[in-house]
Tab-separated table of C-alpha atoms and ligand atoms in Angstrom:
chain	number	residue	atom	x	y	z
A	1	UNK	CA	-6.931	10.026	73.196
A	2	UNK	CA	-8.492	8.436	76.298
A	3	UNK	CA	-11.255	10.150	78.275
A	4	UNK	CA	-8.789	10.835	81.095
A	5	UNK	CA	-6.340	12.497	78.668
A	6	UNK	CA	-9.177	14.599	77.191
A	7	UNK	CA	-10.238	15.760	80.680
A	8	UNK	CA	-6.620	16.688	81.452
A	9	UNK	CA	-6.314	18.766	78.265
A	10	UNK	CA	-9.617	20.570	78.967
A	11	UNK	CA	-8.530	21.245	82.570
A	12	UNK	CA	-5.230	22.727	81.330
A	13	UNK	CA	-7.040	24.959	78.806
A	14	UNK	CA	-9.511	26.155	81.451
A	15	UNK	CA	-6.679	26.943	83.883
A	16	UNK	CA	-4.891	29.021	81.226
A	17	UNK	CA	-8.115	30.882	80.352
A	18	UNK	CA	-8.816	31.628	84.041
A	19	UNK	CA	-5.359	33.215	84.390
A	20	UNK	CA	-5.537	34.936	80.992
A	21	UNK	CA	-9.180	35.503	79.857
A	22	UNK	CA	-7.918	37.305	76.736
A	23	UNK	CA	-7.046	33.849	75.332
A	24	UNK	CA	-10.743	33.050	75.094
A	25	UNK	CA	-11.319	36.092	72.891
A	26	UNK	CA	-8.426	35.009	70.666
A	27	UNK	CA	-10.097	31.618	70.174
A	28	UNK	CA	-13.503	33.199	69.560
A	29	UNK	CA	-12.064	35.692	67.105
A	30	UNK	CA	-10.608	33.082	64.759
A	31	UNK	CA	-10.907	33.466	61.023
A	32	UNK	CA	-14.066	31.386	60.550
A	33	UNK	CA	-15.840	33.596	63.091
A	34	UNK	CA	-14.881	36.654	61.019
A	35	UNK	CA	-15.938	34.927	57.797
A	36	UNK	CA	-19.398	34.326	59.279
A	37	UNK	CA	-19.472	37.882	60.632
A	38	UNK	CA	-18.746	39.271	57.150
A	39	UNK	CA	-21.399	37.083	55.532
A	40	UNK	CA	-24.000	38.184	58.086
A	41	UNK	CA	-23.151	41.891	58.108
A	42	UNK	CA	-22.086	42.538	54.516
A	43	UNK	CA	-23.438	39.525	52.604
A	44	UNK	CA	-19.936	38.966	51.218
A	45	UNK	CA	-16.688	37.494	52.479
A	46	UNK	CA	-14.290	38.477	49.681
A	47	UNK	CA	-13.169	41.606	47.871
A	48	UNK	CA	-13.246	41.521	44.053
A	49	UNK	CA	-9.816	40.878	42.578
A	50	UNK	CA	-8.360	43.458	40.208
A	51	UNK	CA	-5.420	42.613	37.955
A	52	UNK	CA	-2.122	43.975	39.324
A	53	UNK	CA	-1.268	45.173	35.791
A	54	UNK	CA	-3.989	47.851	36.126
A	55	UNK	CA	-1.565	49.680	38.409
A	56	UNK	CA	1.815	48.876	36.888
A	57	UNK	CA	3.562	51.706	35.142
A	58	UNK	CA	4.262	50.644	31.537
A	59	UNK	CA	3.446	47.069	32.498
A	60	UNK	CA	6.552	46.713	34.642
A	61	UNK	CA	8.005	47.569	38.019
A	62	UNK	CA	11.262	47.669	39.859
A	63	UNK	CA	12.133	47.356	43.538
A	64	UNK	CA	15.317	47.850	45.520
A	65	UNK	CA	16.158	47.889	49.244
A	66	UNK	CA	14.733	44.400	49.677
A	67	UNK	CA	16.026	41.833	52.162
A	68	UNK	CA	13.875	38.727	51.496
A	69	UNK	CA	13.724	38.299	55.295
A	70	UNK	CA	10.968	37.834	57.860
A	71	UNK	CA	8.321	40.539	57.644
A	72	UNK	CA	9.243	41.558	54.086
A	73	UNK	CA	6.293	42.313	51.842
A	74	UNK	CA	5.972	40.344	48.617
A	75	UNK	CA	7.930	41.723	45.665
A	76	UNK	CA	4.585	42.342	43.971
A	77	UNK	CA	3.258	44.351	46.942
A	78	UNK	CA	6.246	46.680	46.760
A	79	UNK	CA	6.011	46.965	42.985
A	80	UNK	CA	2.361	47.945	43.441
A	81	UNK	CA	3.213	50.658	45.975
A	82	UNK	CA	6.097	52.017	43.953
A	83	UNK	CA	4.062	52.082	40.743
A	84	UNK	CA	1.174	53.864	42.465
A	85	UNK	CA	3.570	56.476	43.865
A	86	UNK	CA	5.106	56.936	40.414
A	87	UNK	CA	1.697	57.416	38.824
A	88	UNK	CA	0.821	60.312	41.159
A	89	UNK	CA	2.678	63.591	40.480
A	90	UNK	CA	4.420	64.899	43.637
A	91	UNK	CA	3.019	62.036	45.642
A	92	UNK	CA	2.695	62.504	49.407
A	93	UNK	CA	2.908	59.062	51.061
A	94	UNK	CA	1.963	57.967	54.583
A	95	UNK	CA	2.552	54.532	56.021
A	96	UNK	CA	1.787	52.813	59.311
A	97	UNK	CA	4.416	50.131	59.958
A	98	UNK	CA	8.012	50.824	58.936
A	99	UNK	CA	9.896	47.741	60.178
A	100	UNK	CA	13.301	47.722	58.429
A	101	UNK	CA	12.143	50.430	56.008
A	102	UNK	CA	11.718	48.322	52.866
A	103	UNK	CA	8.353	49.725	51.812
A	104	UNK	CA	9.160	53.346	52.596
A	105	UNK	CA	12.592	53.193	50.931
A	106	UNK	CA	11.039	51.865	47.732
A	107	UNK	CA	8.263	54.434	47.679
A	108	UNK	CA	10.736	57.224	48.484
A	109	UNK	CA	12.376	56.675	45.080
A	110	UNK	CA	9.126	57.862	43.434
A	111	UNK	CA	7.252	60.006	45.991
A	112	UNK	CA	7.822	63.635	46.925
A	113	UNK	CA	7.375	63.130	50.680
A	114	UNK	CA	7.132	59.995	52.816
A	115	UNK	CA	5.988	59.780	56.435
A	116	UNK	CA	6.260	56.485	58.281
A	117	UNK	CA	4.630	55.932	61.669
A	118	UNK	CA	5.978	53.120	63.864
A	119	UNK	CA	6.116	52.117	67.506
A	120	UNK	CA	9.283	53.394	69.187
A	121	UNK	CA	12.039	50.943	70.163
A	122	UNK	CA	11.187	51.574	73.837
A	123	UNK	CA	7.547	50.700	73.282
A	124	UNK	CA	8.501	47.560	71.326
A	125	UNK	CA	10.769	46.381	74.162
A	126	UNK	CA	8.002	47.149	76.698
A	127	UNK	CA	5.817	44.723	74.723
A	128	UNK	CA	8.381	42.029	75.654
A	129	UNK	CA	9.726	41.807	72.110
A	130	UNK	CA	13.493	41.295	71.660
A	131	UNK	CA	15.728	44.364	71.881
A	132	UNK	CA	17.564	43.359	68.705
A	133	UNK	CA	14.249	43.374	66.799
A	134	UNK	CA	13.406	46.802	68.234
A	135	UNK	CA	16.795	48.217	67.245
A	136	UNK	CA	16.628	46.904	63.677
A	137	UNK	CA	13.643	49.158	62.950
A	138	UNK	CA	14.516	51.608	60.173
A	139	UNK	CA	17.926	49.961	59.579
A	140	UNK	CA	17.617	50.323	55.777
A	141	UNK	CA	16.795	54.032	55.895
A	142	UNK	CA	19.756	56.337	55.380
A	143	UNK	CA	20.356	59.715	53.764
A	144	UNK	CA	16.830	59.861	52.402
A	145	UNK	CA	15.759	63.480	52.767
A	146	UNK	CA	12.164	62.877	51.808
A	147	UNK	CA	11.472	60.351	54.621
A	148	UNK	CA	10.122	61.505	57.980
A	149	UNK	CA	9.922	58.897	60.761
A	150	UNK	CA	7.294	59.390	63.469
A	151	UNK	CA	7.700	57.107	66.486
A	152	UNK	CA	4.182	56.577	67.825
A	153	UNK	CA	1.523	53.978	68.465
A	154	UNK	CA	-1.009	54.347	65.650
A	155	UNK	CA	-3.818	53.289	68.015
A	156	UNK	CA	-3.333	56.389	70.162
A	157	UNK	CA	-1.505	58.784	67.822
A	158	UNK	CA	-3.269	61.997	66.827
A	159	UNK	CA	-2.775	61.908	63.042
A	160	UNK	CA	-4.148	65.428	62.675
A	161	UNK	CA	-0.905	66.593	64.350
A	162	UNK	CA	0.869	65.695	61.071
A	163	UNK	CA	-0.982	68.612	59.455
A	164	UNK	CA	-0.900	66.956	56.062
A	165	UNK	CA	-3.129	65.125	53.580
A	166	UNK	CA	-1.837	62.202	51.520
A	167	UNK	CA	-2.124	60.784	47.997
A	168	UNK	CA	-1.093	57.267	48.964
A	169	UNK	CA	-1.502	55.606	52.368
A	170	UNK	CA	-0.106	52.174	53.261
A	171	UNK	CA	-1.608	50.464	56.329
A	172	UNK	CA	0.886	47.827	57.464
A	173	UNK	CA	1.153	47.989	61.258
A	174	UNK	CA	-0.706	45.727	63.670
A	175	UNK	CA	-2.859	43.342	61.632
A	176	UNK	CA	-5.389	42.374	64.288
A	177	UNK	CA	-9.029	43.291	63.597
A	178	UNK	CA	-9.260	46.111	66.173
A	179	UNK	CA	-6.011	47.707	64.985
A	180	UNK	CA	-6.895	47.476	61.276
A	181	UNK	CA	-10.293	49.030	61.998
A	182	UNK	CA	-8.753	51.818	64.085
A	183	UNK	CA	-5.933	52.536	61.580
A	184	UNK	CA	-8.454	52.586	58.733
A	185	UNK	CA	-10.763	54.993	60.579
A	186	UNK	CA	-7.829	57.255	61.356
A	187	UNK	CA	-6.270	57.416	57.887
A	188	UNK	CA	-9.404	57.698	55.741
A	189	UNK	CA	-9.939	61.402	56.605
A	190	UNK	CA	-6.295	62.042	55.638
A	191	UNK	CA	-6.868	61.270	51.942
A	192	UNK	CA	-6.099	64.330	49.832
A	193	UNK	CA	-8.763	64.021	47.130
A	194	UNK	CA	-10.775	61.628	44.947
A	195	UNK	CA	-7.590	60.304	43.311
A	196	UNK	CA	-6.052	59.326	46.633
A	197	UNK	CA	-5.460	55.683	47.431
A	198	UNK	CA	-5.167	53.413	50.485
A	199	UNK	CA	-3.343	50.059	50.358
A	200	UNK	CA	-3.652	47.571	53.222
A	201	UNK	CA	-0.943	44.968	53.547
A	202	UNK	CA	-1.530	41.432	54.854
A	203	UNK	CA	-5.157	41.588	53.803
A	204	UNK	CA	-4.454	37.939	52.877
A	205	UNK	CA	-2.169	35.139	54.083
A	206	UNK	CA	-1.048	34.570	50.509
A	207	UNK	CA	-2.379	35.853	47.152
A	208	UNK	CA	-5.037	33.111	47.172
A	209	UNK	CA	-6.039	33.016	50.858
A	210	UNK	CA	-7.812	36.107	52.247
A	211	UNK	CA	-7.633	36.996	55.931
A	212	UNK	CA	-11.230	37.607	56.976
A	213	UNK	CA	-10.343	39.408	60.201
A	214	UNK	CA	-8.450	42.037	58.185
A	215	UNK	CA	-11.261	42.372	55.620
A	216	UNK	CA	-13.672	42.902	58.543
A	217	UNK	CA	-11.360	45.564	60.008
A	218	UNK	CA	-11.186	47.362	56.649
A	219	UNK	CA	-14.959	47.264	56.009
A	220	UNK	CA	-15.854	48.276	59.576
A	221	UNK	CA	-13.262	51.056	59.532
A	222	UNK	CA	-14.448	52.674	56.290
A	223	UNK	CA	-17.693	54.555	55.688
A	224	UNK	CA	-20.105	52.195	53.846
A	225	UNK	CA	-20.052	54.481	50.752
A	226	UNK	CA	-16.347	53.651	50.318
A	227	UNK	CA	-16.858	49.873	50.144
A	228	UNK	CA	-17.597	49.906	46.404
A	229	UNK	CA	-14.027	51.108	45.737
A	230	UNK	CA	-12.312	48.208	47.524
A	231	UNK	CA	-10.411	45.447	45.721
A	232	UNK	CA	-7.880	42.729	46.259
A	233	UNK	CA	-4.911	43.271	43.925
A	234	UNK	CA	-4.066	40.035	42.108
A	235	UNK	CA	-0.778	38.260	42.860
A	236	UNK	CA	-0.316	40.328	46.026
A	237	UNK	CA	-1.476	40.196	49.624
A	238	UNK	CA	-2.683	43.789	49.359
A	239	UNK	CA	-6.161	45.277	49.322
A	240	UNK	CA	-6.699	48.664	47.709
A	241	UNK	CA	-9.185	51.529	47.974
A	242	UNK	CA	-9.213	53.477	44.724
A	243	UNK	CA	-11.789	55.435	42.740
A	244	UNK	CA	-9.812	54.853	39.533
A	245	UNK	CA	-11.854	53.347	36.725
A	246	UNK	CA	-10.932	49.665	36.515
A	247	UNK	CA	-10.483	48.523	32.892
A	248	UNK	CA	-9.855	44.797	33.362
A	249	UNK	CA	-12.438	42.207	34.412
A	250	UNK	CA	-12.928	41.712	38.138
A	251	UNK	CA	-12.868	38.176	39.517
A	252	UNK	CA	-13.320	36.473	42.887
A	253	UNK	CA	-10.517	34.288	44.271
A	254	UNK	CA	-11.222	30.608	43.712
A	255	UNK	CA	-8.246	28.633	44.967
A	256	UNK	CA	-6.298	27.033	43.458
A	257	UNK	CA	-6.058	29.962	41.055
A	258	UNK	CA	-5.217	29.198	37.416
A	259	UNK	CA	-2.355	31.553	36.458
A	260	UNK	CA	-3.311	34.084	33.777
A	261	UNK	CA	0.053	35.826	33.557
A	262	UNK	CA	3.710	35.134	34.156
A	263	UNK	CA	6.229	37.509	35.770
A	264	UNK	CA	9.938	37.917	35.153
A	265	UNK	CA	12.034	38.501	38.286
A	266	UNK	CA	15.677	39.496	38.093
A	267	UNK	CA	17.744	39.462	41.284
A	268	UNK	CA	21.037	41.038	42.202
A	269	UNK	CA	22.476	41.647	45.662
A	270	UNK	CA	25.142	43.809	47.256
A	271	UNK	CA	26.599	43.711	50.763
A	272	UNK	CA	25.389	46.149	53.383
A	273	UNK	CA	28.035	48.020	55.388
A	274	UNK	CA	27.978	46.797	59.036
B	301	SAM	C1	4.853	44.126	58.787
B	301	SAM	S1	5.848	45.318	59.556
B	301	SAM	C2	5.914	46.599	58.361
B	301	SAM	C3	6.681	46.234	57.122
B	301	SAM	C4	6.984	47.389	56.207
B	301	SAM	N1	5.812	48.168	55.871
B	301	SAM	C5	7.601	46.870	54.923
B	301	SAM	O1	6.861	46.480	54.010
B	301	SAM	O2	8.813	46.851	54.823
B	301	SAM	C6	4.796	45.958	60.780
B	301	SAM	C7	5.412	47.040	61.662
B	301	SAM	O3	4.369	47.711	62.354
B	301	SAM	C8	4.838	48.125	63.607
B	301	SAM	N2	3.650	48.261	64.464
B	301	SAM	C9	2.918	47.283	65.040
B	301	SAM	N3	1.906	47.805	65.731
B	301	SAM	C10	1.994	49.149	65.609
B	301	SAM	C11	1.239	50.243	66.123
B	301	SAM	N4	0.171	50.052	66.895
B	301	SAM	N5	1.622	51.505	65.780
B	301	SAM	C12	2.686	51.723	64.994
B	301	SAM	N6	3.445	50.715	64.486
B	301	SAM	C13	3.105	49.451	64.784
B	301	SAM	C14	5.816	47.042	64.054
B	301	SAM	O4	6.800	47.609	64.888
B	301	SAM	C15	6.378	46.537	62.722
B	301	SAM	O5	7.628	47.073	62.482
């Protein structure tokens, strides 16, 4: 690139930042900035990894209502959620982020009650997102008596209005630092008791690559005394808060990870009525 070309690129960037200063914050808040922030504030940048099998019921899991489309969780994330719900008698489940309803439909097969909080279609369209995307929200949910949908923005919603405490909470809405921190602060007081669990989705880009902005949001959103109960669940992109006694050895992700287990996945599909 010539000097003239470089000056042109810098001028274009500066013009965009002048018209939209938020862009500068986006650049400043990139992942390496959060990694350094974590190191400075918490003297750690990773959560210890716990083996997924710690949470699998009888060493196996099953999921349904899965589309393998954009925004789907990993199969292992849903197996984790469903197994956790199964392990808790009369489980009351709360989630932030419904999308098509894949996570809540899977958990609803095991939990007693499920509440899912999501932006309304109107609010999604106001954010300049496509109407078709807005309308597809909840499209997999039908005739499921134990699912309650609450259309609200989790950043402003008064969760105490739900008048309920929960055994299992899934945080899977907006994954930016501020939103993860806010959602975490809001749901932590809703835990029912010492056996209650929080799972954060998209805590990592893939099971080997953590997302430091989300880890920062989780740590900053929780009281410091809760940090000791935080883990990354192996083979998933989920982080978990649990006081359960962990039996297996904890590790720290060192990519590329050498596999220590192998899964069996069986797939069948049926058409959805239009
Ligand atoms: C990744 S998707 C959820 C996927 C779903 N949990 C699953 O596994 O099938 C995230 C959802 O969060 C919703 N969302 C984003 N920001 C939100 C907010 N501030 N409050 C409530 N919902 C939000 C979006 O509309 C989107 O549907």
